[in-house]
mmCIF file of C-alpha atoms in Angstrom:
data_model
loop_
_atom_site.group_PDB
_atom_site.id
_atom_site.type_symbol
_atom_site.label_atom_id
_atom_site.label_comp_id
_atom_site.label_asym_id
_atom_site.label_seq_id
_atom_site.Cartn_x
_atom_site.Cartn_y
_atom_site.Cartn_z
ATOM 1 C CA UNK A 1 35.961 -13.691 -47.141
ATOM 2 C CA UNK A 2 36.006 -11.866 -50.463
ATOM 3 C CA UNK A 3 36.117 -8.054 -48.356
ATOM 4 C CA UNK A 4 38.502 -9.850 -45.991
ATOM 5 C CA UNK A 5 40.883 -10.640 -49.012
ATOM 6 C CA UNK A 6 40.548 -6.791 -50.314
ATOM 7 C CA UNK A 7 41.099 -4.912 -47.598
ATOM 8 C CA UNK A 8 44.685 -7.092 -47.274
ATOM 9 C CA UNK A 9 48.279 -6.529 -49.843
ATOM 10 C CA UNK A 10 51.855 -6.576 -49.551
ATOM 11 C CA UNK A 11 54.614 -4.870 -48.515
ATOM 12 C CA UNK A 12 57.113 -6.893 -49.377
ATOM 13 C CA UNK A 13 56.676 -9.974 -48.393
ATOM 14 C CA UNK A 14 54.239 -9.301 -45.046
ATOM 15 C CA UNK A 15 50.670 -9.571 -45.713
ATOM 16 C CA UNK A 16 49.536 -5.753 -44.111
ATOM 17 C CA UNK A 17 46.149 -3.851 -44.282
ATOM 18 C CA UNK A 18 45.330 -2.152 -47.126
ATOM 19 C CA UNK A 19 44.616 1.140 -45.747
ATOM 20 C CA UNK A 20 48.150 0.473 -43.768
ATOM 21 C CA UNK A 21 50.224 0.353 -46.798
ATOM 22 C CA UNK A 22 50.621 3.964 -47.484
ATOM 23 C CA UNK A 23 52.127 4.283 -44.991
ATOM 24 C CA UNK A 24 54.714 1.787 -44.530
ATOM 25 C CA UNK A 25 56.133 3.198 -48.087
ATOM 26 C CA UNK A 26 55.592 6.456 -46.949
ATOM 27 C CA UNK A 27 57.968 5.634 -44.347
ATOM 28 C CA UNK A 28 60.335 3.902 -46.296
ATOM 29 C CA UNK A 29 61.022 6.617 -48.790
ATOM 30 C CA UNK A 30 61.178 9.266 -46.071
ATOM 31 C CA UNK A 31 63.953 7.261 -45.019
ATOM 32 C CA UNK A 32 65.300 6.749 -48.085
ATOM 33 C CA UNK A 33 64.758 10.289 -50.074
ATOM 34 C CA UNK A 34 68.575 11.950 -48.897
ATOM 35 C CA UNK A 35 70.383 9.170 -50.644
ATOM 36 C CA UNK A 36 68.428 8.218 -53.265
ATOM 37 C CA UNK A 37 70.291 9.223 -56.092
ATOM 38 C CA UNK A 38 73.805 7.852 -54.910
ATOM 39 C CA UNK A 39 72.062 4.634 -53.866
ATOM 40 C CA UNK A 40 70.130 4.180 -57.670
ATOM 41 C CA UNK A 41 73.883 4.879 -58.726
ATOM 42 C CA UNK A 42 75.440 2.055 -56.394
ATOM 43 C CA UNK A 43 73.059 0.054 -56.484
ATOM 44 C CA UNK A 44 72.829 -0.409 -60.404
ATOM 45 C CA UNK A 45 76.303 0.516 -60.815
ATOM 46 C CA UNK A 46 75.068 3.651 -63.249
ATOM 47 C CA UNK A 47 73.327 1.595 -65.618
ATOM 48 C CA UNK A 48 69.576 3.286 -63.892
ATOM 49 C CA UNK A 49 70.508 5.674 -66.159
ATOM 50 C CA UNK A 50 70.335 4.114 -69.173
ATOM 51 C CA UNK A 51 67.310 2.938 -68.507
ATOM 52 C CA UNK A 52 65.691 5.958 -68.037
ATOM 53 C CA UNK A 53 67.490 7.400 -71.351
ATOM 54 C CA UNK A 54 65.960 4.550 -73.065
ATOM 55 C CA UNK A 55 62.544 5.161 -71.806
ATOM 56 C CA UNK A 56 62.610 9.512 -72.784
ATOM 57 C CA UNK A 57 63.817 8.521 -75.901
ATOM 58 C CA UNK A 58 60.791 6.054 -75.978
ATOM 59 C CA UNK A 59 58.326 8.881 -75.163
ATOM 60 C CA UNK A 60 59.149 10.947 -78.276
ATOM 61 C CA UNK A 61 58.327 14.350 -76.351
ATOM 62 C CA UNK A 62 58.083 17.539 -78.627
ATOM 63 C CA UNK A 63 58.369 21.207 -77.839
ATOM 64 C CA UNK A 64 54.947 22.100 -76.190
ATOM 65 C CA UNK A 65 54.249 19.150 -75.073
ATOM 66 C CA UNK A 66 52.270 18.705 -71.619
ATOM 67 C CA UNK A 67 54.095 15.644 -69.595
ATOM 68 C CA UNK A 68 53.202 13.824 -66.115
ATOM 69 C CA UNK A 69 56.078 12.560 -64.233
ATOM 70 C CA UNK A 70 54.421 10.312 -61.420
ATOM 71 C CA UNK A 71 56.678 9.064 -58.792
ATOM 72 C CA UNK A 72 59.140 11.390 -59.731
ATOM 73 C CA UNK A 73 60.971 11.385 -57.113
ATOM 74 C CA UNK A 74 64.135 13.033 -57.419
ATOM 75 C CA UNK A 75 63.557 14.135 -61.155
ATOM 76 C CA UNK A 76 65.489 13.035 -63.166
ATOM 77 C CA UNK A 77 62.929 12.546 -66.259
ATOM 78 C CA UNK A 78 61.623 15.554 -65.405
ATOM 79 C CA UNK A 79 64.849 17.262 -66.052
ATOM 80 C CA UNK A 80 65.115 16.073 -69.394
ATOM 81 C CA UNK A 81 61.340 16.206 -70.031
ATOM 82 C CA UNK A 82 61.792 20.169 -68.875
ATOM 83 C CA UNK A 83 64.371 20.757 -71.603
ATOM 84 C CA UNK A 84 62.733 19.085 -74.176
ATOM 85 C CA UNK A 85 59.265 20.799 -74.120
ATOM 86 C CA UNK A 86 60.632 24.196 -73.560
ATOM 87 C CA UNK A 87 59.036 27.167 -72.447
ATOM 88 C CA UNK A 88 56.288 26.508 -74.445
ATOM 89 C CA UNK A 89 55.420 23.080 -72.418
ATOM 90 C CA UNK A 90 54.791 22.038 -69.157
ATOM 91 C CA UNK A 91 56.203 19.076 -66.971
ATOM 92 C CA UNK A 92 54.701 17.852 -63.517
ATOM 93 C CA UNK A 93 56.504 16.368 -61.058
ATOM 94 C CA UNK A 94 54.027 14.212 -59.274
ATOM 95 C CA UNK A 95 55.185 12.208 -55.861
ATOM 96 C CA UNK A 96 52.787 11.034 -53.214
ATOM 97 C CA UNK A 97 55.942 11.868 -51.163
ATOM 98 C CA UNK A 98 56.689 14.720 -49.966
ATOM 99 C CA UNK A 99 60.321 13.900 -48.498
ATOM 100 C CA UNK A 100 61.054 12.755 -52.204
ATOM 101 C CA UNK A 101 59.226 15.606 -53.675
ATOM 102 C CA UNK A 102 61.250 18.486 -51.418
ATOM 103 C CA UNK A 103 64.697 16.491 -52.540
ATOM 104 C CA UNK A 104 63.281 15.878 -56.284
ATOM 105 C CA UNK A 105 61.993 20.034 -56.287
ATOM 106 C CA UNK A 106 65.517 21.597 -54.363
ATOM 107 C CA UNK A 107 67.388 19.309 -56.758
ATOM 108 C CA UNK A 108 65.991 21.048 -60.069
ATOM 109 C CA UNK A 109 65.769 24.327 -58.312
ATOM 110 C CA UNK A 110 69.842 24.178 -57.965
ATOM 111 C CA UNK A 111 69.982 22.693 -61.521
ATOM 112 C CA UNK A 112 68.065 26.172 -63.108
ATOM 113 C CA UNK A 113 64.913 23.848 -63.581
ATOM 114 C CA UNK A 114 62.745 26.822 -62.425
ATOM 115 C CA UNK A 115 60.381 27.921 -65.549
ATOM 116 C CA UNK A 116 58.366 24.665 -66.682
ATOM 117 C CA UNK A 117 58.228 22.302 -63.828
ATOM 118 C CA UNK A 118 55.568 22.065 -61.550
ATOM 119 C CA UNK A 119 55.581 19.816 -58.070
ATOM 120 C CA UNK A 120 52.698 18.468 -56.731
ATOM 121 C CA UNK A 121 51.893 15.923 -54.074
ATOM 122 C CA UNK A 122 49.993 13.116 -55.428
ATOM 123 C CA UNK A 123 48.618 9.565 -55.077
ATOM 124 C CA UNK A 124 48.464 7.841 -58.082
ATOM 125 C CA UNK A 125 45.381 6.207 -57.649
ATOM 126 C CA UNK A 126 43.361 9.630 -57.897
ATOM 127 C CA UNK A 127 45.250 11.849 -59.923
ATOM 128 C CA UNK A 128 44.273 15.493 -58.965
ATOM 129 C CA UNK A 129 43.962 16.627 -62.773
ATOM 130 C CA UNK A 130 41.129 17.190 -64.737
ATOM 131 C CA UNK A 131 40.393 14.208 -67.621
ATOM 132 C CA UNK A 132 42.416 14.657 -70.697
ATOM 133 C CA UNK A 133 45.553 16.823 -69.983
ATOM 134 C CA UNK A 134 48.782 14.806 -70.503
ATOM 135 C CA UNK A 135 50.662 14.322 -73.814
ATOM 136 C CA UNK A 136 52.478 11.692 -72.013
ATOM 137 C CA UNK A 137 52.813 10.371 -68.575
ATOM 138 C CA UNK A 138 55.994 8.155 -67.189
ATOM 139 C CA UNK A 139 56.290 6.569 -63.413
ATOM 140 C CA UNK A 140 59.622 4.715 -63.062
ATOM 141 C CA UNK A 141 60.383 2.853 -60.373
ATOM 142 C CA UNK A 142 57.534 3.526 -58.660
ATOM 143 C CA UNK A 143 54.342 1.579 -59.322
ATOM 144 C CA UNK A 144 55.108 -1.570 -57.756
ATOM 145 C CA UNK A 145 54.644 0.563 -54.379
ATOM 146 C CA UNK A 146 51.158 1.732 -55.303
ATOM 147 C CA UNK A 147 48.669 -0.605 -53.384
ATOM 148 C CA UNK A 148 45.592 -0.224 -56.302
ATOM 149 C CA UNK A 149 47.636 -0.506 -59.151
ATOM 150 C CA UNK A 150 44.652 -1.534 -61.247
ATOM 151 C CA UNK A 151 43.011 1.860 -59.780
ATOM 152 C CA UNK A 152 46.279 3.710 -60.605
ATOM 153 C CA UNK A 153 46.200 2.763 -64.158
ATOM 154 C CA UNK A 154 42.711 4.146 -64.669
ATOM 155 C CA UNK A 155 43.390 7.328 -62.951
ATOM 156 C CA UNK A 156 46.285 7.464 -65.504
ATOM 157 C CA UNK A 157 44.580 7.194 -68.677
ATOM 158 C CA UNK A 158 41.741 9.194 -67.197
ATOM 159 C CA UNK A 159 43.953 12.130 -67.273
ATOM 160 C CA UNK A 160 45.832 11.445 -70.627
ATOM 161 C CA UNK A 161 44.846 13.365 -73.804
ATOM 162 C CA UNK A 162 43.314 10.989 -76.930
ATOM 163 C CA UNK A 163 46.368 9.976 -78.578
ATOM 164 C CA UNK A 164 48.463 10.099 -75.027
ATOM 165 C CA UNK A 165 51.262 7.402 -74.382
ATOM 166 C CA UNK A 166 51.711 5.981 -70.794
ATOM 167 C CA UNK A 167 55.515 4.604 -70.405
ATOM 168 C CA UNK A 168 56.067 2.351 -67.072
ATOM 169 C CA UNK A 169 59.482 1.584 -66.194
ATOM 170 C CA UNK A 170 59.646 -0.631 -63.699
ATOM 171 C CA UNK A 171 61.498 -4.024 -62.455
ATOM 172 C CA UNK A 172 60.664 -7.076 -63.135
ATOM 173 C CA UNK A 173 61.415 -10.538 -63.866
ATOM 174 C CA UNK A 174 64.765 -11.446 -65.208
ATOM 175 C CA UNK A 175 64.229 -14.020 -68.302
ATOM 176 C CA UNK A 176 67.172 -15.871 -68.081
ATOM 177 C CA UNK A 177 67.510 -18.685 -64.960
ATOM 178 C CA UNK A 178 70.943 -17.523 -64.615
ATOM 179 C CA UNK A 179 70.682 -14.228 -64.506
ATOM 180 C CA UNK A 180 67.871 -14.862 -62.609
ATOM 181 C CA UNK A 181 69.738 -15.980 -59.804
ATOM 182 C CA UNK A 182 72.336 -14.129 -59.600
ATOM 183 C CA UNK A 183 69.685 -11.204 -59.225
ATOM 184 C CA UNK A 184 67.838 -13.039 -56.293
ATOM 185 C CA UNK A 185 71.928 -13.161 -54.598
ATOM 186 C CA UNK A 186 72.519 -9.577 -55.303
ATOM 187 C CA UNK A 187 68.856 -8.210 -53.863
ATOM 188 C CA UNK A 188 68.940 -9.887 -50.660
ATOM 189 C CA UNK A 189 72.333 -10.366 -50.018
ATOM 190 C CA UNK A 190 74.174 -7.422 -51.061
ATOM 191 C CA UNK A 191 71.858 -4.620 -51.728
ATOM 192 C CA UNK A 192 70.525 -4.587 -48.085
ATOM 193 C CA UNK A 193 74.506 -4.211 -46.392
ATOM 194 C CA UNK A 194 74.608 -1.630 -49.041
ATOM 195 C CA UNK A 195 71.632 0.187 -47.770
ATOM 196 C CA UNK A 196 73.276 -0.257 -44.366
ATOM 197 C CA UNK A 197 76.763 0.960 -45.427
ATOM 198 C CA UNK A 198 75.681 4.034 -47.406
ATOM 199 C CA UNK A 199 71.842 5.137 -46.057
ATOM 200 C CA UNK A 200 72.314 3.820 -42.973
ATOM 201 C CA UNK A 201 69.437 1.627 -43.153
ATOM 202 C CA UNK A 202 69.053 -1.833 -44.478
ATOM 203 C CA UNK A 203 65.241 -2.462 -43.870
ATOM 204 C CA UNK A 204 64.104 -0.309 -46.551
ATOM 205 C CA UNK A 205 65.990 -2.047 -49.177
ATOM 206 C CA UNK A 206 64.715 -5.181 -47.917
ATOM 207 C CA UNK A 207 61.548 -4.307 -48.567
ATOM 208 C CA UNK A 208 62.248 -2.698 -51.939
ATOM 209 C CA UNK A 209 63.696 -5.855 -52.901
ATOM 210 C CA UNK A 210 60.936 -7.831 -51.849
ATOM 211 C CA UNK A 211 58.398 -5.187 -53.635
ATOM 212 C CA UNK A 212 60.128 -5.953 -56.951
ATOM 213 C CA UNK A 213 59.426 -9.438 -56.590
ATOM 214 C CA UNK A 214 55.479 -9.473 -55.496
ATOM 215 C CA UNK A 215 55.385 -6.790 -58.315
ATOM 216 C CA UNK A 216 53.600 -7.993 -61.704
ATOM 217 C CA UNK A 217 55.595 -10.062 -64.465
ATOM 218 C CA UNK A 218 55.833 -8.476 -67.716
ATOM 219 C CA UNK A 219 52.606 -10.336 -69.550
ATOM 220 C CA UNK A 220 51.003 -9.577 -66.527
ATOM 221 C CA UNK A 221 51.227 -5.950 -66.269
ATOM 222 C CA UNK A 222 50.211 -5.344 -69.747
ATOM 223 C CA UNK A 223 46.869 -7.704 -69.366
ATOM 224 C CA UNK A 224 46.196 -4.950 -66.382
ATOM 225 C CA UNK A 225 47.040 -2.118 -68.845
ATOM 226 C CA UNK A 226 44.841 -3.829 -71.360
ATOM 227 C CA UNK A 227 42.344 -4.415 -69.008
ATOM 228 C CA UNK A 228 42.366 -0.809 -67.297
ATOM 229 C CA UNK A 229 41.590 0.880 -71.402
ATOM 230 C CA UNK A 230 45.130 1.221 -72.667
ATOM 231 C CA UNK A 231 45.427 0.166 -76.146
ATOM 232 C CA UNK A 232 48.692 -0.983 -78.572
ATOM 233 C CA UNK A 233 50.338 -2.452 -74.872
ATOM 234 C CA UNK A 234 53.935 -3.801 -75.002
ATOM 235 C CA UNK A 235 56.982 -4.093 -73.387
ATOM 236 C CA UNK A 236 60.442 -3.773 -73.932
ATOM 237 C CA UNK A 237 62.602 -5.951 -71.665
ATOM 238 C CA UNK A 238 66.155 -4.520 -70.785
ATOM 239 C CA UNK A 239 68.940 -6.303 -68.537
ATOM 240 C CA UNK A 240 67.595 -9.599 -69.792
ATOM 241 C CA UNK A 241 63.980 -8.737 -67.766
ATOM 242 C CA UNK A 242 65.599 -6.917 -64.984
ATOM 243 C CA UNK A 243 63.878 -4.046 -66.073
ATOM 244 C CA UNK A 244 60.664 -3.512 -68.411
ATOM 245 C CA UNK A 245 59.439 -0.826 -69.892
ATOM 246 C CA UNK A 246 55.518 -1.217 -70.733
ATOM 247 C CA UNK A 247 54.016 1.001 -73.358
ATOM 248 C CA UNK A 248 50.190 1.852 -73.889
ATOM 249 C CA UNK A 249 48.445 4.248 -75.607
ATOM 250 C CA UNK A 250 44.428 6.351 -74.857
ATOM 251 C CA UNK A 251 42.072 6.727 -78.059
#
């Protein structure tokens, strides 16, 4: 029963195979990766951006600095990460997507973010990077789609330098009943018509509602980041829990 009960997770709400659910994001972000940026925009009404400001002003990145960008996506930390560490640094845009990762690496390109910026195809459960190379590493947005997340977080700190600092930005659980509510109204009944209206597909943001929802709460998430070898965990709720961003640190 126990192998039974590992080889099964989510996706969204459906109970799928394990090996399955690679796929079935894989699918959903392929679907998703042409209007990704106008949906975050819609969808949040902007205020994704924030967020993110919040979180690379969290990181503290320096000229020279080596940063991992996991789930990347369409790069908009790297960007700033990029400008930040200069010529003299080095930023990785990591996506296990490769839809995402094309739209995340043509973006950049257009933008002039040619010299420090790497893209690389990648599953964050085994990182393709030697132990101890990352000043800092960031995934926003994207870890409640990873189906080992306990697996993920070890391949994380595996690759971050003593002294590194692991930022997650992710969604999570609202702390207020009201707001809480409201939020459930707005995920499944507006953001999917939105999805259908502007990406012409409503079923992915189904599920990504749904994935927010089966993801972690805050005090659980940093237990797994305590548990994984992360040390000084916490979290910074924003949006009144909407959003957290969980901090940890390798030494």
């Amino acid at each position: 029963m126990a192998n039974d009960k590992q080889d099964k997770t989510h996706f969204g709400y459906k109970t799928v195979e394990s090996e399955k659910k690679e796929e079935l994001v894989a699918d959903v972000f392929h679907s998703v990766a042409s209007k990704y940026d106008i949906m975050n925009d819609v969808m949040s009404f902007g205020v994704h951006r924030l967020w993110k400001r919040f979180t690379i002003e969290s990181a503290a990145a320096r000229p020279g600095m080596k940063i991992l960008d996991i789930a990347g996506g369409t790069g908009d930390l790297s960007a700033k990460f990029s400008q930040i560490v200069g010529d003299s640094g080095q930023v990785i845009l990591a996506d296990i997507n490769d839809s995402m990762l094309k739209v995340g690496r043509d973006k950049l390109r257009n933008q002039g973010f040619v010299s420090n910026i790497r893209y690389v195809q990648a599953n964050a459960e085994a990182l393709p990077f030697p132990d101890n190379q990352f000043d800092i590493i960031t995934i926003a947005f994207g870890l409640r789609n990873v189906t080992d997340k306990d697996a993920a977080l070890r391949s994380m700190l595996r690759v971050l330098k003593p002294g590194g600092k692991l930022l997650i930005l992710e969604f999570s659980k609202p702390t207020n009943e009201m707001m809480r509510k409201a939020y459930d109204f707005y995920s499944f009944k507006v953001i999917p018509k939105m999805g259908s209206m502007i990406a012409n597909d409503s079923g992915s943001y189904e599920y990504l509602s749904e994935s927010i929802r089966m993801h972690p709460d805050q005090d659980t998430l940093k237990q797994m980041m305590d548990e994984a070898g992360f040390d000084q965990t916490d979290y910074i709720n924003m949006t009144n829990g909407v959003v957290a961003l969980h901090r940890g640190y390798k030494f």
